[in-house]
Amino acid sequence: MEEIYDTVIIGSGPAGLTAAIYNVRAALKTVVVAGNIPGGQLTITTMVENWPGFPTGIGGLKLMMDMREQAKNLGVEIKNDLVKKILNSKDLNSKLFEVELNGGEKLITRAVIVAVGAGARWLELPKEKELIGKGVSGCATCDGNFFRNKIVAVVGGGNAACEDAGFLAKICQKVYLIHRRETLRAIAVEAERVLKNPKIEMIWNTEVKEIVGDQKLSGIKIKNNKTGEEKTLLIDGLFVAIGRIPATDFLKGMVEMKEMGYIITGKNPDYITQTSVPGIFAAGDCMDDNYRQAVVAAGSGAKAAIDADRWLKTRN
């Protein structure tokens, strides 16, 4: 007989692995589809200081590898592959889901938890990815403390960029906010806070053209897109806040999502993490475009696992 899982969890970041730990401890046959970055975005974070229980912090890669090992020791099966598509019960004319992987394998399951996360949208400049954790970051609240009393720059003009600039201004010597337009896209209250902050210097109509530094970031080359003027900013840290991209393309047309691809949950008060399709749940940054924190993602993973378990009990 074909193997049937109770839950297939898509994603192996804090949300996915926490969901897996909760589900397997609830005696549910559980498999994690780990994706192409096993451990998620946290694996490229050099040091995590805001995860409870580690007085001196812990490396992001080690934290996720320890979580992965914990899940495996409890009996979670892990497959290093990506999901191509999901067929729901209507397509299968049954109460089961079929999860097809890129490698061709098909997993039959009673429930699905999507925890694929969302990655930072980068500038796509040479040296940018190489210097992540060495002066370049996509999360001010994650890495800002490493730049205390230093000079940093934030790229972007939306709510996230303004929030990041305001957060960094509390701990950094100076913050440049670089925006390619001449007005901020953030809501009025966020924009006003930034414009009134004496530690934040606006650089309008400007784009970053080059990352400067070899072993670590030492500066950036910027260009005014109206005057053509170019100059180099000597900075210690660069925070890219031009948006995030949830990895939810494989779900388009199947579950209800926001315009940017974030999965919508919360419409069923009995199962707060359930999507528009009963039996498919979502957790972590792929459904949360607000907090962007690993510990929040882990908490939502626990909620999705509990919701899935309760939902499965009603089905049985």
Short mmCIF file of C-alpha atoms in Angstrom, two decimals:
data_model
loop_
_atom_site.label_atom_id
_atom_site.label_comp_id
_atom_site.label_asym_id
_atom_site.label_seq_id
_atom_site.Cartn_x
_atom_site.Cartn_y
_atom_site.Cartn_z
CA MET A 1 0.00 0.00 0.00
CA GLU A 2 1.12 3.55 -0.73
CA GLU A 3 2.54 5.34 2.31
CA ILE A 4 0.23 7.99 3.74
CA TYR A 5 1.51 10.79 5.97
CA ASP A 6 -0.57 12.65 8.51
CA THR A 7 1.26 15.92 7.76
CA VAL A 8 3.65 17.06 5.08
CA ILE A 9 5.49 20.17 6.23
CA ILE A 10 6.96 22.31 3.46
CA GLY A 11 9.95 24.30 4.70
CA SER A 12 12.69 23.65 7.23
CA GLY A 13 13.16 27.02 8.93
CA PRO A 14 12.07 27.80 12.50
CA ALA A 15 8.37 27.53 11.61
CA GLY A 16 8.63 24.27 9.69
CA LEU A 17 10.88 22.43 12.15
CA THR A 18 8.87 23.61 15.17
CA ALA A 19 5.69 22.36 13.48
CA ALA A 20 7.39 19.04 12.76
CA ILE A 21 8.52 18.64 16.39
CA TYR A 22 4.99 19.33 17.65
CA ASN A 23 3.34 17.02 15.12
CA VAL A 24 5.62 14.04 15.62
CA ARG A 25 5.21 14.36 19.41
CA ALA A 26 1.44 14.20 18.79
CA ALA A 27 2.03 10.78 17.18
CA LEU A 28 1.44 12.10 13.65
CA LYS A 29 3.45 10.55 10.83
CA THR A 30 5.35 13.63 9.66
CA VAL A 31 7.74 14.47 6.83
CA VAL A 32 9.52 17.77 6.18
CA VAL A 33 10.32 18.87 2.63
CA ALA A 34 13.40 20.93 3.44
CA GLY A 35 13.76 23.01 0.25
CA ASN A 36 16.95 24.21 -1.40
CA ILE A 37 18.20 26.07 1.71
CA PRO A 38 17.75 23.50 4.51
CA GLY A 39 17.24 25.50 7.67
CA GLY A 40 15.88 28.57 5.92
CA GLN A 41 17.14 32.15 5.96
CA LEU A 42 18.47 31.84 9.51
CA THR A 43 21.35 29.70 8.22
CA ILE A 44 22.92 32.81 6.66
CA THR A 45 22.68 34.78 9.92
CA THR A 46 26.10 34.78 11.57
CA MET A 47 24.97 35.28 15.16
CA VAL A 48 21.48 35.12 16.70
CA GLU A 49 21.24 37.06 19.96
CA ASN A 50 17.46 37.27 20.33
CA TRP A 51 16.60 33.56 20.50
CA PRO A 52 15.75 32.73 24.14
CA GLY A 53 18.01 30.41 26.07
CA PHE A 54 21.44 31.36 24.73
CA PRO A 55 23.12 33.92 27.04
CA THR A 56 25.97 34.62 24.60
CA GLY A 57 23.99 34.07 21.39
CA ILE A 58 24.20 31.21 18.91
CA GLY A 59 25.19 30.95 15.28
CA GLY A 60 22.19 30.85 12.96
CA LEU A 61 23.45 27.79 11.09
CA LYS A 62 24.12 25.87 14.32
CA LEU A 63 20.70 26.78 15.71
CA MET A 64 18.93 25.42 12.64
CA MET A 65 21.10 22.30 12.38
CA ASP A 66 20.38 21.57 16.07
CA MET A 67 16.64 22.02 15.45
CA ARG A 68 16.87 19.72 12.44
CA GLU A 69 18.69 17.07 14.48
CA GLN A 70 16.12 17.39 17.27
CA ALA A 71 13.29 16.80 14.80
CA LYS A 72 15.06 13.77 13.28
CA ASN A 73 15.76 12.28 16.72
CA LEU A 74 12.04 12.49 17.50
CA GLY A 75 11.19 10.59 14.32
CA VAL A 76 10.58 13.29 11.70
CA GLU A 77 11.49 12.26 8.17
CA ILE A 78 13.29 14.95 6.15
CA LYS A 79 13.53 15.16 2.35
CA ASN A 80 15.88 17.67 0.69
CA ASP A 81 13.77 18.72 -2.26
CA LEU A 82 11.38 21.44 -3.44
CA VAL A 83 7.63 21.18 -3.93
CA LYS A 84 6.42 21.45 -7.50
CA LYS A 85 2.68 21.46 -6.82
CA ILE A 86 -0.08 20.24 -4.52
CA LEU A 87 -3.26 18.52 -5.62
CA ASN A 88 -6.06 18.97 -3.12
CA SER A 89 -8.83 16.58 -2.16
CA LYS A 90 -11.14 17.94 -4.87
CA ASP A 91 -8.59 17.04 -7.53
CA LEU A 92 -8.04 13.59 -6.00
CA ASN A 93 -11.73 13.01 -5.21
CA SER A 94 -10.69 11.95 -1.70
CA LYS A 95 -9.75 13.34 1.70
CA LEU A 96 -6.06 13.29 0.84
CA PHE A 97 -3.52 15.69 -0.67
CA GLU A 98 -0.81 14.80 -3.14
CA VAL A 99 2.42 16.79 -2.82
CA GLU A 100 4.61 16.47 -5.91
CA LEU A 101 8.33 17.20 -5.50
CA ASN A 102 10.66 18.58 -8.16
CA GLY A 103 12.48 15.24 -8.20
CA GLY A 104 9.28 13.47 -9.22
CA GLU A 105 8.38 11.86 -5.89
CA LYS A 106 4.75 12.18 -4.80
CA LEU A 107 3.79 12.33 -1.13
CA ILE A 108 0.27 11.42 -0.05
CA THR A 109 -0.88 13.18 3.12
CA ARG A 110 -3.93 14.04 5.17
CA ALA A 111 -2.78 17.60 5.92
CA VAL A 112 -0.18 20.10 4.74
CA ILE A 113 1.64 22.83 6.65
CA VAL A 114 3.29 25.45 4.44
CA ALA A 115 6.25 27.12 6.14
CA VAL A 116 8.41 28.16 3.20
CA GLY A 117 9.40 31.55 4.61
CA ALA A 118 10.19 34.75 2.74
CA GLY A 119 13.59 35.94 1.63
CA ALA A 120 14.85 39.50 1.50
CA ARG A 121 14.72 41.19 -1.88
CA TRP A 122 18.33 42.08 -2.60
CA LEU A 123 19.91 44.76 -4.75
CA GLU A 124 21.58 42.03 -6.87
CA LEU A 125 24.97 43.75 -6.84
CA PRO A 126 28.39 42.05 -6.94
CA LYS A 127 29.74 41.22 -3.44
CA GLU A 128 26.31 41.76 -1.87
CA LYS A 129 25.57 38.11 -1.12
CA GLU A 130 29.20 37.37 -0.22
CA LEU A 131 29.16 40.07 2.46
CA ILE A 132 25.92 39.02 4.14
CA GLY A 133 26.85 38.77 7.81
CA LYS A 134 29.98 40.82 7.13
CA GLY A 135 28.35 44.23 7.00
CA VAL A 136 25.38 43.51 4.72
CA SER A 137 22.02 42.51 6.20
CA GLY A 138 18.36 42.20 5.30
CA CYS A 139 17.07 42.53 8.88
CA ALA A 140 17.81 45.50 11.12
CA THR A 141 16.15 44.05 14.22
CA CYS A 142 18.15 40.83 13.76
CA ASP A 143 21.60 42.35 13.18
CA GLY A 144 21.39 45.99 14.26
CA ASN A 145 22.99 45.40 17.64
CA PHE A 146 26.26 44.45 15.94
CA PHE A 147 26.51 48.04 14.63
CA ARG A 148 26.01 49.88 17.90
CA ASN A 149 27.58 53.38 17.75
CA LYS A 150 28.57 52.85 14.12
CA ILE A 151 27.54 54.45 10.80
CA VAL A 152 25.03 52.53 8.71
CA ALA A 153 22.79 52.95 5.68
CA VAL A 154 19.31 51.66 4.93
CA VAL A 155 18.09 51.25 1.35
CA GLY A 156 14.36 51.61 0.70
CA GLY A 157 11.44 53.96 1.12
CA GLY A 158 8.55 51.92 2.43
CA ASN A 159 7.33 51.11 5.92
CA ALA A 160 9.98 48.46 6.53
CA ALA A 161 12.82 50.81 5.53
CA CYS A 162 11.51 53.59 7.78
CA GLU A 163 11.00 51.21 10.69
CA ASP A 164 14.53 49.84 10.21
CA ALA A 165 16.01 53.35 10.05
CA GLY A 166 14.17 54.37 13.22
CA PHE A 167 15.29 51.25 15.05
CA LEU A 168 18.92 51.71 14.00
CA ALA A 169 18.89 55.40 14.93
CA LYS A 170 18.40 54.37 18.57
CA ILE A 171 21.69 52.47 18.69
CA CYS A 172 23.84 53.72 15.81
CA GLN A 173 25.92 56.88 15.53
CA LYS A 174 24.33 57.86 12.21
CA VAL A 175 21.87 56.38 9.72
CA TYR A 176 21.62 57.21 6.02
CA LEU A 177 18.28 56.38 4.41
CA ILE A 178 18.77 55.98 0.67
CA HIS A 179 15.68 56.12 -1.53
CA ARG A 180 15.49 56.14 -5.30
CA ARG A 181 12.56 58.57 -5.30
CA GLU A 182 12.06 62.03 -3.79
CA THR A 183 9.21 61.06 -1.46
CA LEU A 184 8.84 58.11 0.90
CA ARG A 185 6.30 55.38 0.17
CA ALA A 186 5.75 54.68 3.87
CA ILE A 187 2.57 55.68 5.65
CA ALA A 188 2.56 59.28 6.85
CA VAL A 189 3.29 58.57 10.51
CA GLU A 190 6.33 56.39 9.71
CA ALA A 191 7.67 58.88 7.17
CA GLU A 192 7.27 61.77 9.61
CA ARG A 193 9.21 59.95 12.32
CA VAL A 194 12.12 59.41 9.96
CA LEU A 195 12.16 62.95 8.59
CA LYS A 196 12.15 64.43 12.10
CA ASN A 197 14.88 62.16 13.47
CA PRO A 198 18.16 64.13 13.75
CA LYS A 199 20.27 60.95 13.48
CA ILE A 200 18.75 59.99 10.11
CA GLU A 201 20.01 61.69 6.95
CA MET A 202 17.86 61.30 3.84
CA ILE A 203 19.58 60.72 0.50
CA TRP A 204 16.89 61.24 -2.15
CA ASN A 205 16.74 60.14 -5.81
CA THR A 206 19.71 57.88 -5.28
CA GLU A 207 20.59 54.25 -5.99
CA VAL A 208 23.37 52.01 -4.72
CA LYS A 209 25.66 51.08 -7.60
CA GLU A 210 28.49 49.20 -5.94
CA ILE A 211 29.35 47.41 -2.71
CA VAL A 212 32.83 48.31 -1.45
CA GLY A 213 34.89 45.86 0.62
CA ASP A 214 36.48 42.45 0.36
CA GLN A 215 36.49 40.60 3.69
CA LYS A 216 33.88 42.97 5.11
CA LEU A 217 31.83 45.97 4.01
CA SER A 218 33.68 49.30 4.07
CA GLY A 219 31.35 51.47 2.01
CA ILE A 220 29.02 51.83 -0.96
CA LYS A 221 29.10 53.79 -4.20
CA ILE A 222 25.87 55.68 -4.85
CA LYS A 223 24.52 57.64 -7.82
CA ASN A 224 21.89 60.36 -7.97
CA ASN A 225 19.48 59.26 -10.69
CA LYS A 226 18.56 62.87 -11.56
CA THR A 227 21.90 64.68 -11.57
CA GLY A 228 24.14 61.72 -12.30
CA GLU A 229 26.42 62.67 -9.41
CA GLU A 230 28.33 59.72 -7.93
CA LYS A 231 30.06 59.44 -4.58
CA THR A 232 31.25 56.90 -2.03
CA LEU A 233 29.71 56.58 1.43
CA LEU A 234 31.99 55.12 4.10
CA ILE A 235 29.71 52.98 6.27
CA ASP A 236 29.99 50.02 8.61
CA GLY A 237 26.67 48.41 7.78
CA LEU A 238 24.19 48.25 4.89
CA PHE A 239 20.60 47.19 5.52
CA VAL A 240 18.55 46.34 2.43
CA ALA A 241 14.83 46.97 3.03
CA ILE A 242 13.28 46.96 -0.44
CA GLY A 243 10.83 44.16 0.22
CA ARG A 244 10.61 40.45 0.88
CA ILE A 245 9.64 37.61 -1.43
CA PRO A 246 7.61 34.70 -0.01
CA ALA A 247 8.41 31.41 -1.73
CA THR A 248 4.78 30.62 -2.51
CA ASP A 249 4.67 30.50 -6.32
CA PHE A 250 3.76 26.79 -6.27
CA LEU A 251 0.52 27.67 -4.42
CA LYS A 252 -0.74 30.38 -6.77
CA GLY A 253 -4.33 29.75 -7.76
CA MET A 254 -4.79 27.15 -5.04
CA VAL A 255 -4.96 29.08 -1.75
CA GLU A 256 -5.93 32.71 -1.18
CA MET A 257 -2.93 35.04 -1.07
CA LYS A 258 -2.16 38.72 -0.88
CA GLU A 259 -0.88 40.54 -3.95
CA MET A 260 2.78 40.04 -2.95
CA GLY A 261 2.32 36.29 -2.42
CA TYR A 262 1.81 36.13 1.35
CA ILE A 263 -0.66 33.39 2.31
CA ILE A 264 -3.89 34.55 3.95
CA THR A 265 -4.91 32.72 7.12
CA GLY A 266 -7.17 33.45 10.08
CA LYS A 267 -10.60 33.33 8.48
CA ASN A 268 -11.58 30.19 10.38
CA PRO A 269 -11.63 31.00 14.13
CA ASP A 270 -11.37 27.31 15.00
CA TYR A 271 -8.11 26.91 13.08
CA ILE A 272 -6.40 30.29 12.99
CA THR A 273 -3.53 29.09 10.78
CA GLN A 274 -5.73 27.40 8.18
CA THR A 275 -5.64 28.74 4.63
CA SER A 276 -8.63 29.06 2.32
CA VAL A 277 -8.29 25.32 1.66
CA PRO A 278 -9.31 23.12 4.63
CA GLY A 279 -6.41 20.87 5.56
CA ILE A 280 -3.71 23.26 4.33
CA PHE A 281 -2.18 25.40 7.05
CA ALA A 282 0.50 28.10 6.90
CA ALA A 283 3.09 29.34 9.36
CA GLY A 284 6.05 31.70 9.53
CA ASP A 285 7.16 34.46 7.21
CA CYS A 286 5.23 33.13 4.19
CA MET A 287 2.02 34.28 5.91
CA ASP A 288 3.44 37.05 8.14
CA ASP A 289 4.56 40.23 6.39
CA ASN A 290 4.78 42.15 9.65
CA TYR A 291 7.09 40.75 12.33
CA ARG A 292 9.83 38.98 10.33
CA GLN A 293 11.34 37.34 13.42
CA ALA A 294 12.54 33.75 13.80
CA VAL A 295 11.02 33.31 17.25
CA VAL A 296 7.65 34.55 15.97
CA ALA A 297 7.88 32.09 13.07
CA ALA A 298 8.61 29.24 15.49
CA GLY A 299 5.55 30.19 17.55
CA SER A 300 3.33 30.22 14.49
CA GLY A 301 4.75 26.82 13.51
CA ALA A 302 3.60 25.44 16.86
CA LYS A 303 0.13 26.93 16.30
CA ALA A 304 -0.11 25.42 12.80
CA ALA A 305 0.90 22.00 14.12
CA ILE A 306 -1.72 22.15 16.88
CA ASP A 307 -4.37 23.32 14.38
CA ALA A 308 -3.48 20.51 11.99
CA ASP A 309 -3.65 17.92 14.77
CA ARG A 310 -7.06 19.16 15.94
CA TRP A 311 -8.35 19.30 12.38
CA LEU A 312 -7.18 15.73 11.69
CA LYS A 313 -9.00 14.50 14.80
CA THR A 314 -12.27 15.89 13.45
CA ARG A 315 -11.63 14.11 10.15
CA ASN A 316 -11.01 10.79 11.85
#
